[in-house]
Amino acid sequence: MAVDVIMPQMGESIFEGTITRWLKKPGDRVERDEPLFEISTDKVDAEIPAPSAGVLKEIKVTEGQTVPIQTVVAVIEAAGASAAASAPAAAPAQPPPAPGKAAPPKAAAAPPAPTVPSPVPAPAPPAASAPAASPAPPAARGNGQKIRSSPLVRKLAKEHNVDLAAVEGSGAGGRISKKDILAAASGGGRPAASAPPTAAGPSVSLAAPPPGGGAIAHPALENAVPRERIYFGNYEAQPMSVMRQRIAEHMVASKHVSPHVYSIDEADMTKIARIRERSKAAFEAKYATKLTFMPFFVRACVEGLRAFPTVNASADGATVVLHREINVGIAVALDWGLIVPVLKEAEEKNFLGLARGINDLAERARAKKLKPEEVQESTFSITNPGVYGGLMGLPVINQPNVAILGIGAIQKRPMVIEDAIAIRSMVYLTLSYDHRVVDGAVAHQFVGKVKAYLESWSEDVL
């Protein structure tokens, strides 16, 4: 019995996915729930398990292709297929046709599951050379049809003065994508919908060429994104991964939307460093989870956000949305990129709950086991380049947040304490904030609150 493997819907707002890697090849034996392939979406990378045990008979969608949800991407010849195949032989034979009548047609085999045609690997023309198409008039959406788009797309539309009602979406179900907005803003009309978008190009249109031409170093790359590595004399060109493209899109959009301003302070972590050093072995033995510095920082940020709720907000046009829940996005570096899983309702968790939640999200992020909802709805974010030796950094705001805290390396430095020089464990704290919503005075007070909470830590971790 043949079992179709379909592209799953990894969340309500997700209508397509890109296959980044097949973990099996045709002819391989697979077990039910064994990881079969990896996908990348706008929200998360994930491993998709096999829906049935058997032999992988056919792969219909190759690596790098982006297809709508519910598309059949492969076929598994399920276990017991031979027994099932012999069952029709036992069925009673059809009676012979009456004289003078044609024999009845044989029962038609089930039609093959529809597949999305593979895109032709041709260079994508630049947006400037696309033929201009007149946008659909706003009245085209006057029939009550819902305009399907993400918050990021709506924000880009506002920034580019694009009327969403006049844009025809090229995504699944008529969904409007970032490419549609940028094409409409540049006068290029809607991108062609005859072929599904490939993994090679979604983010290219966001990176406008620099003034004065900004030509690419080699003519072979001027009008195309390479599908594989291209080697030249003393350099090579590599295609961006799907995750790298998503990161590029979000970072460019964040810089375009939010006027970034920065506040920097340093905190004395000596007390916390001593608590962690003497407690980490007992903590791991008692609770079966590691004691890192991150739950200390999250707890301090929760207190800061309670005192200054403007930092725990988002901007929607001329409206400031103040969030009651504190959902902390924590950046996790992966071998293949970066992802920001979200610790929901951090204000309701005790220290142990914070530690377990942070470790669990980080482990599952690295194992590609996160769910789409676990990388959404953050209200504030933290990134920790200090674990890699960075003294400090100025991070880009994770939209739609209005602030992100960067944590530098915790290092011993000489400090003046009551007119005496002492060796203390110090850390730089950098707050990147959206000046549309957060003023400098509030930002500095927030960082001061975080600093004070860290330096006067009194909570028992055991």
Coordinates of C-alpha atoms in Angstrom, one line a residue:
M1 CA 0.0 0.0 0.0
A2 CA 1.4 3.4 -1.0
V3 CA 1.3 6.1 1.7
D4 CA 1.7 9.7 0.6
V5 CA 4.0 11.9 2.6
I6 CA 2.7 15.5 2.6
M7 CA 4.1 18.9 3.5
P8 CA 2.7 19.6 7.0
Q9 CA 1.2 22.8 8.2
M10 CA 3.6 24.0 10.9
G11 CA 1.3 26.6 12.4
E12 CA -1.9 28.6 11.5
S13 CA -0.1 31.3 9.6
I14 CA 2.2 29.0 7.6
F15 CA 1.1 28.0 4.1
E16 CA 4.3 26.7 2.6
G17 CA 7.6 25.1 3.5
T18 CA 11.0 24.5 2.0
I19 CA 12.6 21.0 2.0
T20 CA 16.2 21.6 3.1
R21 CA 17.4 18.0 3.4
W22 CA 16.2 14.5 2.8
L23 CA 17.4 12.1 5.6
K24 CA 16.6 9.0 3.5
K25 CA 16.9 8.2 -0.2
P26 CA 14.6 6.1 -2.4
G27 CA 14.9 2.4 -1.6
D28 CA 15.8 3.1 2.1
R29 CA 13.8 1.4 4.8
V30 CA 12.0 3.8 7.2
E31 CA 10.2 3.3 10.5
R32 CA 7.1 5.1 11.5
D33 CA 7.9 8.4 13.3
E34 CA 11.6 8.2 12.2
P35 CA 12.9 11.5 10.9
L36 CA 12.4 11.5 7.1
F37 CA 13.2 15.0 6.0
E38 CA 13.9 18.5 7.2
I39 CA 11.9 21.6 6.4
S40 CA 12.3 25.3 6.9
T41 CA 9.4 27.8 7.2
D42 CA 9.1 31.5 8.0
K43 CA 8.9 30.5 11.7
V44 CA 11.0 27.4 12.4
D45 CA 13.2 24.6 11.1
A46 CA 12.0 21.1 11.9
E47 CA 12.5 17.4 11.2
I48 CA 9.4 15.7 9.8
P49 CA 8.8 12.1 10.8
A50 CA 7.7 9.3 8.5
P51 CA 3.9 8.7 8.6
S52 CA 4.3 5.0 8.1
A53 CA 6.8 2.2 8.2
G54 CA 8.0 0.8 4.9
V55 CA 10.3 1.6 2.0
L56 CA 10.8 5.1 0.6
K57 CA 9.5 4.5 -2.9
E58 CA 9.7 8.0 -4.5
I59 CA 10.8 11.5 -3.7
K60 CA 8.6 14.0 -5.5
V61 CA 10.0 17.3 -4.2
T62 CA 13.8 17.8 -4.2
E63 CA 15.9 19.6 -1.7
G64 CA 15.6 23.4 -1.9
Q65 CA 12.1 23.4 -3.3
T66 CA 9.4 25.4 -1.6
V67 CA 5.9 24.0 -1.9
P68 CA 2.5 24.7 -0.4
I69 CA 1.2 22.7 2.6
Q70 CA -0.6 19.4 1.8
T71 CA 1.6 18.9 -1.3
V72 CA 2.7 15.3 -1.7
V73 CA 6.5 15.3 -1.3
A74 CA 7.2 11.6 -1.3
V75 CA 5.6 8.1 -1.4
I76 CA 6.3 5.3 1.1
E77 CA 5.5 1.7 0.1
A78 CA 4.1 0.7 3.5
A79 CA 4.8 -2.6 5.2
G80 CA 2.3 -5.3 4.2
A81 CA 1.9 -3.8 0.7
S82 CA 2.4 -7.2 -1.0
A83 CA -0.4 -8.8 1.0
A84 CA -2.6 -5.9 0.2
A85 CA -1.7 -6.1 -3.5
S86 CA -2.8 -9.8 -3.7
A87 CA -6.2 -9.1 -2.2
P88 CA -7.8 -7.9 -5.5
A89 CA -6.9 -11.3 -7.1
A90 CA -9.4 -13.0 -4.8
A91 CA -12.2 -10.8 -5.9
P92 CA -14.9 -12.5 -8.1
A93 CA -14.3 -12.0 -11.8
Q94 CA -16.5 -9.6 -13.7
P95 CA -19.3 -11.4 -15.6
P96 CA -18.7 -11.6 -19.4
P97 CA -20.2 -8.8 -21.4
A98 CA -23.5 -9.5 -23.2
P99 CA -23.2 -10.4 -26.9
G100 CA -22.8 -7.4 -29.1
K101 CA -21.8 -5.2 -26.2
A102 CA -18.4 -3.9 -25.6
A103 CA -16.5 -5.1 -22.5
P104 CA -16.9 -2.8 -19.6
P105 CA -13.8 -0.7 -19.0
K106 CA -11.4 -1.9 -16.3
A107 CA -11.5 0.0 -13.0
A108 CA -9.2 2.9 -13.3
A109 CA -6.3 3.1 -11.0
A110 CA -6.5 5.8 -8.4
P111 CA -5.2 9.0 -9.9
P112 CA -1.7 10.0 -8.7
A113 CA -1.6 12.7 -6.0
P114 CA -1.2 16.1 -7.4
T115 CA 2.3 17.5 -7.2
V116 CA 3.6 20.9 -7.6
P117 CA 5.7 21.2 -10.8
S118 CA 9.4 21.6 -10.1
P119 CA 10.6 25.1 -10.8
V120 CA 12.9 25.6 -13.8
P121 CA 16.3 26.6 -12.5
A122 CA 16.6 29.9 -14.3
P123 CA 18.1 33.1 -13.0
A124 CA 15.6 35.3 -11.4
P125 CA 15.4 38.7 -13.1
P126 CA 16.1 41.7 -11.0
A127 CA 13.1 43.7 -9.7
A128 CA 14.0 46.7 -11.7
S129 CA 13.8 44.9 -15.0
A130 CA 10.5 43.2 -14.3
P131 CA 7.7 44.3 -16.6
A132 CA 5.4 46.8 -15.0
A133 CA 1.9 45.6 -14.3
S134 CA -0.9 47.8 -13.2
P135 CA -2.0 47.0 -9.7
A136 CA -5.5 45.7 -9.1
P137 CA -7.8 48.5 -8.0
P138 CA -8.9 48.5 -4.3
A139 CA -12.4 47.6 -5.4
A140 CA -11.2 44.2 -6.2
R141 CA -11.3 43.3 -2.5
G142 CA -14.6 45.0 -1.9
N143 CA -16.4 41.6 -1.8
G144 CA -15.5 41.0 1.8
Q145 CA -12.6 38.7 0.9
K146 CA -10.0 38.6 3.8
I147 CA -6.6 39.9 3.0
R148 CA -4.1 37.3 4.2
S149 CA -0.8 38.7 5.4
S150 CA 1.6 38.6 8.3
P151 CA 2.3 41.4 10.8
L152 CA 5.7 41.9 9.2
V153 CA 4.1 42.2 5.7
R154 CA 1.6 44.7 7.0
K155 CA 4.3 46.8 8.6
L156 CA 6.3 46.8 5.3
A157 CA 3.2 47.8 3.5
K158 CA 2.8 50.8 5.8
E159 CA 6.4 51.8 5.4
H160 CA 6.2 51.6 1.6
N161 CA 2.7 53.2 1.4
V162 CA 1.4 50.1 -0.3
D163 CA -2.4 49.4 -0.2
L164 CA -2.7 45.7 0.7
A165 CA -6.2 45.7 -0.9
A166 CA -4.5 46.5 -4.2
V167 CA -1.9 43.7 -4.0
E168 CA -2.6 40.2 -5.3
G169 CA -0.8 37.7 -3.2
S170 CA 1.4 35.1 -4.8
G171 CA 1.5 32.8 -1.8
A172 CA -0.7 29.8 -0.9
G173 CA -4.3 30.8 -0.7
G174 CA -3.6 34.2 -2.0
R175 CA -1.4 35.1 0.9
I176 CA 0.5 38.4 0.5
S177 CA 4.3 37.9 1.0
K178 CA 7.2 40.3 1.5
K179 CA 8.1 39.9 -2.2
D180 CA 4.7 41.0 -3.3
I181 CA 5.0 44.2 -1.2
L182 CA 8.4 45.0 -2.4
A183 CA 7.4 44.3 -6.0
A184 CA 4.4 46.6 -5.6
A185 CA 6.5 49.3 -4.0
S186 CA 9.0 49.2 -6.9
G187 CA 6.3 49.3 -9.5
G188 CA 7.1 45.8 -10.7
G189 CA 3.7 44.4 -10.0
R190 CA 3.0 41.0 -8.5
P191 CA 5.7 38.3 -8.9
A192 CA 4.8 35.5 -11.3
A193 CA 2.8 32.8 -9.6
S194 CA 3.4 30.1 -12.3
A195 CA 6.2 28.5 -10.4
P196 CA 6.5 28.0 -6.6
P197 CA 9.2 30.2 -5.0
T198 CA 12.5 28.4 -4.6
A199 CA 14.8 28.4 -1.7
A200 CA 17.4 30.4 -3.5
G201 CA 15.8 33.8 -3.7
P202 CA 13.2 35.2 -1.2
S203 CA 15.6 37.5 0.6
V204 CA 17.5 38.9 -2.4
S205 CA 14.9 41.7 -3.2
L206 CA 15.2 43.1 0.3
A207 CA 18.9 43.9 -0.1
A208 CA 18.9 47.0 -2.4
P209 CA 22.1 47.5 -4.2
P210 CA 24.4 50.2 -2.6
P211 CA 24.6 53.6 -4.2
G212 CA 26.9 53.9 -7.1
G213 CA 26.2 50.5 -8.6
G214 CA 27.5 48.1 -6.0
A215 CA 28.2 45.5 -8.7
I216 CA 28.7 41.9 -7.6
A217 CA 32.3 40.7 -7.9
H218 CA 31.7 38.2 -10.7
P219 CA 29.5 38.6 -13.8
A220 CA 28.1 35.1 -13.3
L221 CA 26.4 36.2 -10.1
E222 CA 25.0 39.6 -11.3
N223 CA 21.5 38.3 -12.1
A224 CA 21.3 35.0 -10.2
V225 CA 21.7 33.5 -6.9
P226 CA 23.9 30.3 -7.2
R227 CA 22.1 27.0 -6.5
E228 CA 25.4 25.4 -5.5
R229 CA 28.9 26.5 -4.7
I230 CA 30.7 28.3 -7.5
Y231 CA 34.5 28.4 -7.3
F232 CA 36.6 31.1 -8.9
G233 CA 40.3 31.9 -8.8
N234 CA 40.7 32.9 -5.1
Y235 CA 37.2 32.9 -3.8
E236 CA 33.9 31.0 -3.9
A237 CA 30.2 31.9 -3.9
Q238 CA 27.8 30.0 -1.7
P239 CA 24.0 30.0 -1.8
M240 CA 22.3 31.2 1.3
S241 CA 20.5 28.6 3.3
V242 CA 16.7 29.1 3.8
M243 CA 17.4 30.1 7.4
R244 CA 20.1 32.5 6.4
Q245 CA 17.6 34.1 3.9
R246 CA 15.0 34.4 6.7
I247 CA 17.5 36.0 9.0
A248 CA 18.5 38.5 6.3
E249 CA 14.9 39.4 5.6
H250 CA 14.0 40.0 9.3
M251 CA 17.2 42.0 10.1
V252 CA 16.8 44.3 7.0
A253 CA 13.1 44.8 7.9
S254 CA 14.0 45.6 11.5
K255 CA 16.6 48.2 10.6
H256 CA 14.1 49.7 8.1
V257 CA 11.2 49.8 10.6
S258 CA 12.8 50.7 13.9
P259 CA 15.1 53.6 14.6
H260 CA 17.7 51.9 16.7
V261 CA 19.3 53.6 19.8
Y262 CA 21.6 52.1 22.3
S263 CA 22.1 52.3 26.1
I264 CA 25.2 50.6 27.7
D265 CA 26.0 49.9 31.3
E266 CA 28.0 47.3 33.3
A267 CA 27.0 45.2 36.2
D268 CA 29.0 43.5 38.9
M269 CA 28.3 39.8 38.7
T270 CA 30.7 38.8 41.5
K271 CA 27.9 37.7 43.9
I272 CA 26.0 35.7 41.3
A273 CA 29.3 34.1 39.9
R274 CA 30.1 32.9 43.4
I275 CA 26.5 31.6 43.9
R276 CA 26.6 29.7 40.6
E277 CA 30.1 28.3 41.2
R278 CA 29.2 26.8 44.6
S279 CA 25.6 25.6 43.6
K280 CA 25.9 24.3 40.0
A281 CA 26.8 20.7 40.9
A282 CA 24.1 20.4 43.5
F283 CA 21.6 22.2 41.3
E284 CA 22.2 19.7 38.4
A285 CA 22.1 16.7 40.7
K286 CA 18.9 17.9 42.4
Y287 CA 16.9 19.1 39.4
A288 CA 18.6 17.3 36.4
T289 CA 19.2 20.6 34.6
K290 CA 22.2 22.8 34.2
L291 CA 22.7 26.1 36.2
T292 CA 23.7 28.7 33.7
F293 CA 23.9 32.5 34.0
M294 CA 20.9 33.0 31.7
P295 CA 18.1 32.5 34.3
F296 CA 19.7 35.2 36.5
F297 CA 19.5 37.6 33.6
V298 CA 16.0 36.7 32.7
R299 CA 14.8 37.1 36.2
A300 CA 16.4 40.6 36.4
C301 CA 14.8 41.5 33.0
V302 CA 11.4 40.5 34.3
E303 CA 11.8 42.8 37.2
G304 CA 12.9 45.6 34.9
L305 CA 10.0 45.1 32.5
R306 CA 7.5 45.1 35.4
A307 CA 9.0 48.5 36.5
F308 CA 9.1 49.9 32.9
P309 CA 6.3 48.3 30.9
T310 CA 7.0 50.5 27.9
V311 CA 10.0 48.3 27.2
N312 CA 7.7 45.3 27.1
A313 CA 5.7 46.7 24.2
S314 CA 5.3 46.7 20.4
A315 CA 4.4 49.4 17.9
D316 CA 1.5 49.1 15.4
G317 CA 1.5 52.2 13.3
A318 CA 0.6 55.1 15.6
T319 CA -0.5 52.7 18.4
V320 CA 1.7 51.4 21.2
V321 CA 0.7 48.0 22.4
L322 CA 1.6 47.3 26.1
H323 CA 1.8 43.5 26.8
R324 CA 0.6 42.1 30.1
E325 CA 2.5 38.9 29.6
I326 CA 6.3 38.9 29.6
N327 CA 7.4 36.5 26.9
V328 CA 11.2 36.5 26.6
G329 CA 12.8 35.5 23.3
I330 CA 16.2 34.0 23.9
A331 CA 18.6 33.9 20.9
V332 CA 20.1 30.5 20.3
A333 CA 23.1 30.1 18.0
L334 CA 23.0 27.1 15.8
D335 CA 25.6 25.6 13.5
W336 CA 23.5 26.6 10.6
G337 CA 22.1 30.0 11.8
L338 CA 20.3 31.6 14.6
I339 CA 16.8 31.2 16.1
V340 CA 14.9 32.9 18.9
P341 CA 12.7 30.5 20.9
V342 CA 10.3 32.2 23.3
L343 CA 9.9 31.5 27.0
K344 CA 6.2 32.3 27.6
E345 CA 4.9 34.0 30.7
A346 CA 8.3 34.3 32.3
E347 CA 6.8 36.6 35.0
E348 CA 4.9 33.6 36.4
K349 CA 7.9 31.2 36.7
N350 CA 10.2 30.7 39.7
F351 CA 14.0 30.4 39.3
L352 CA 13.9 26.7 38.6
G353 CA 11.1 27.1 36.1
L354 CA 13.1 29.7 34.2
A355 CA 16.2 27.5 34.2
R356 CA 14.3 24.4 33.0
G357 CA 12.4 26.4 30.4
I358 CA 15.6 28.0 29.0
N359 CA 17.5 24.8 28.8
D360 CA 14.7 22.9 27.2
L361 CA 14.1 25.5 24.5
A362 CA 17.8 25.7 23.7
E363 CA 18.2 21.9 23.5
R364 CA 15.2 21.5 21.2
A365 CA 16.2 24.4 19.0
R366 CA 19.5 22.6 18.3
A367 CA 17.7 19.3 17.7
K368 CA 15.2 21.0 15.3
K369 CA 12.3 20.0 17.6
L370 CA 10.7 23.4 18.2
K371 CA 7.1 24.0 17.3
P372 CA 6.1 27.2 15.4
E373 CA 4.3 28.7 18.3
E374 CA 7.5 28.4 20.4
V375 CA 9.2 31.0 18.2
Q376 CA 6.3 33.5 18.2
E377 CA 4.7 36.1 20.4
S378 CA 7.9 37.4 22.2
T379 CA 7.5 40.7 23.9
F380 CA 11.2 41.3 24.8
S381 CA 14.4 39.5 23.7
I382 CA 17.9 38.7 25.1
T383 CA 21.0 37.7 23.2
N384 CA 24.2 36.5 24.8
P385 CA 27.3 36.9 22.6
G386 CA 29.4 36.9 25.7
V387 CA 29.5 33.1 25.8
Y388 CA 31.7 33.3 22.7
G389 CA 34.0 35.9 24.2
G390 CA 32.3 39.1 22.9
L391 CA 33.0 42.0 25.3
M392 CA 29.8 43.7 24.2
G393 CA 27.5 43.9 21.1
L394 CA 24.7 46.1 19.7
P395 CA 22.0 43.6 18.6
V396 CA 19.3 44.2 16.1
I397 CA 15.8 44.4 17.5
N398 CA 13.7 41.2 17.1
Q399 CA 10.5 42.5 15.6
P400 CA 7.8 43.2 16.7
N401 CA 9.6 43.9 20.0
V402 CA 10.8 47.4 20.8
A403 CA 14.0 46.3 22.7
I404 CA 16.6 43.6 23.0
L405 CA 19.3 43.2 25.7
G406 CA 22.8 42.1 24.7
I407 CA 24.9 40.4 27.3
G408 CA 28.7 40.6 27.0
A409 CA 31.3 38.3 28.5
I410 CA 31.6 38.0 32.2
Q411 CA 35.2 38.9 32.9
K412 CA 37.3 39.7 36.0
R413 CA 38.4 43.3 35.9
P414 CA 40.0 45.8 38.4
M415 CA 37.3 48.1 39.7
V416 CA 37.3 50.9 42.3
I417 CA 35.1 49.9 45.3
E418 CA 34.9 52.5 48.0
D419 CA 38.2 54.1 47.0
A420 CA 40.0 50.8 46.8
I421 CA 40.9 48.7 43.8
A422 CA 39.2 45.2 43.8
I423 CA 39.0 42.4 41.3
R424 CA 35.3 41.9 40.3
S425 CA 33.4 39.8 37.8
M426 CA 31.9 42.4 35.5
V427 CA 29.6 42.2 32.5
Y428 CA 28.5 44.9 29.9
L429 CA 24.8 45.2 29.3
T430 CA 23.7 46.8 26.0
L431 CA 20.0 47.6 25.3
S432 CA 19.0 48.3 21.7
Y433 CA 15.6 50.0 21.7
D434 CA 13.1 51.5 19.2
H435 CA 13.1 55.2 19.8
R436 CA 9.6 55.5 18.4
V437 CA 8.4 53.9 21.6
V438 CA 11.2 54.0 24.2
D439 CA 12.9 57.2 25.2
G440 CA 16.5 57.3 26.4
A441 CA 15.6 58.1 30.0
V442 CA 13.4 55.0 30.2
A443 CA 16.0 52.8 28.5
H444 CA 18.7 53.9 31.0
Q445 CA 16.4 53.4 33.9
F446 CA 15.5 49.9 32.7
V447 CA 19.1 48.9 32.4
G448 CA 19.8 50.4 35.8
K449 CA 17.0 48.3 37.3
V450 CA 18.4 45.1 35.7
K451 CA 21.9 46.0 37.0
A452 CA 20.7 46.7 40.5
Y453 CA 18.7 43.4 40.7
L454 CA 21.8 41.4 39.5
E455 CA 24.1 43.1 42.0
S456 CA 21.8 42.7 44.9
W457 CA 20.7 39.1 44.2
S458 CA 18.9 37.5 47.1
E459 CA 16.9 34.6 45.7
D460 CA 17.9 31.1 46.8
V461 CA 18.6 29.0 43.7
L462 CA 18.4 25.7 45.5

